[in-house]
Amino acid sequence: KNKLLKRRSPSPHLPPAHAPPAIERAMARTCGRACGMALLVASVLFIALFGYTVYAFAKYTPIYRPIQCESLWSRMGGIETNFETMTAGTTGRSQKLCRNPNPYPVTVRQADEPAAGTVFVRDGADLKEVGTSSIDEVHFAAGGSANMTANLKLELPAEEIFDLALKDKLQAVATFKALATASIEYLGLWVDMDLIEDQVCGFEVRLAAQQVGGAACALSLDRLVVPSIDNPKVYDRLELSPENRQSRGLLKNAFLAAVLVTTFGLALGSGRFGATALRRARGGEGARGAKGPEAAQGETVGKDAVACMGPSSQTEAKMEV
């Protein structure tokens, strides 16, 4: 009998074909806890991204607030005559202080460069072309202020410009395209958004006295109110057309809404799966501990008793059980 049992007993030098069930259960519990914790951490990160997106949505709503401007000074040079071409002309400059109320930086420059805008003077109900206009590029920090400078150049046949100089004052209108580039930040990434608007600016001129008044701008000639040259301060705004404001607002809303829906779903899903994985891992530990201390002590005593036997005695004890 002893020979038969020894023949059937496995060799102590050969490793078991499979890991003991206890080790497999321990590995499964460890993996479940690790996966569950990873999913919960991911859920917290998605919740944080969701909150940041809500903040960005509130920050960039409305998408654009008009830049507020105040006239600083205006100057005009003397009339110079070119006897070869029999033309006469003059130049002028004006500057205004503008404040950007938006939470992002904005750069404004002339969109139709190198071509310049056009300057007209009112001749009764008509507009007569008399020169060109341009604006210098200016950068506004988020919530910051900067000076915007406009340049004016008049050139006409000498006879016509001297006829205009005899008048007390003239109403002039300058038209050009303004390109505003807004740099919007999201998660450390900067996205440039270009907006092109037709600008119509009006001001009054006294050619003989070499005076030019402050300019006010609008999106169209119908909405333009030309300020008086005797007004020391002129206030106006750099507006955005309703079409541009609506299209950019819809684009911003669609992008942020997609991020909100995605992050909410990922946060909910990862949190749910993470909690389930942890609950299962803890459930396995609870089932193991449900045997009670007495059963665990009996198992330990039995294992110690078997360990104290020799190889043949251990085999016999196992066969008896």
Short mmCIF file of C-alpha atoms in Angstrom, two decimals, residues 6-7 12 29 35 42 59 67 130-131 146 150 152 157 218 236 276 279 281 290 294:
data_model
loop_
_atom_site.label_atom_id
_atom_site.label_comp_id
_atom_site.label_asym_id
_atom_site.label_seq_id
_atom_site.Cartn_x
_atom_site.Cartn_y
_atom_site.Cartn_z
CA LYS A 6 4.30 6.63 -3.22
CA ARG A 7 3.88 5.71 -6.89
CA PRO A 12 7.98 17.22 -5.10
CA ARG A 29 -8.66 40.84 -6.30
CA CYS A 35 -8.63 48.65 -12.32
CA ALA A 42 -10.27 58.78 -14.66
CA LYS A 59 -16.02 82.96 -19.90
CA ILE A 67 -14.02 97.45 -28.10
CA VAL A 130 -10.69 112.58 -52.50
CA GLY A 131 -8.03 110.22 -51.12
CA ALA A 146 -3.90 100.32 -26.68
CA ALA A 150 -5.59 106.14 -38.51
CA LEU A 152 -5.34 110.01 -44.07
CA PRO A 157 -6.61 118.51 -58.79
CA ALA A 218 -19.94 102.24 -37.76
CA ASP A 236 -17.28 105.09 -30.39
CA THR A 276 -18.39 47.97 -9.55
CA ARG A 279 -17.19 46.29 -4.92
CA ALA A 281 -12.91 42.88 -5.20
CA ALA A 290 -16.89 34.78 6.31
CA GLU A 294 -12.39 29.41 14.46
#
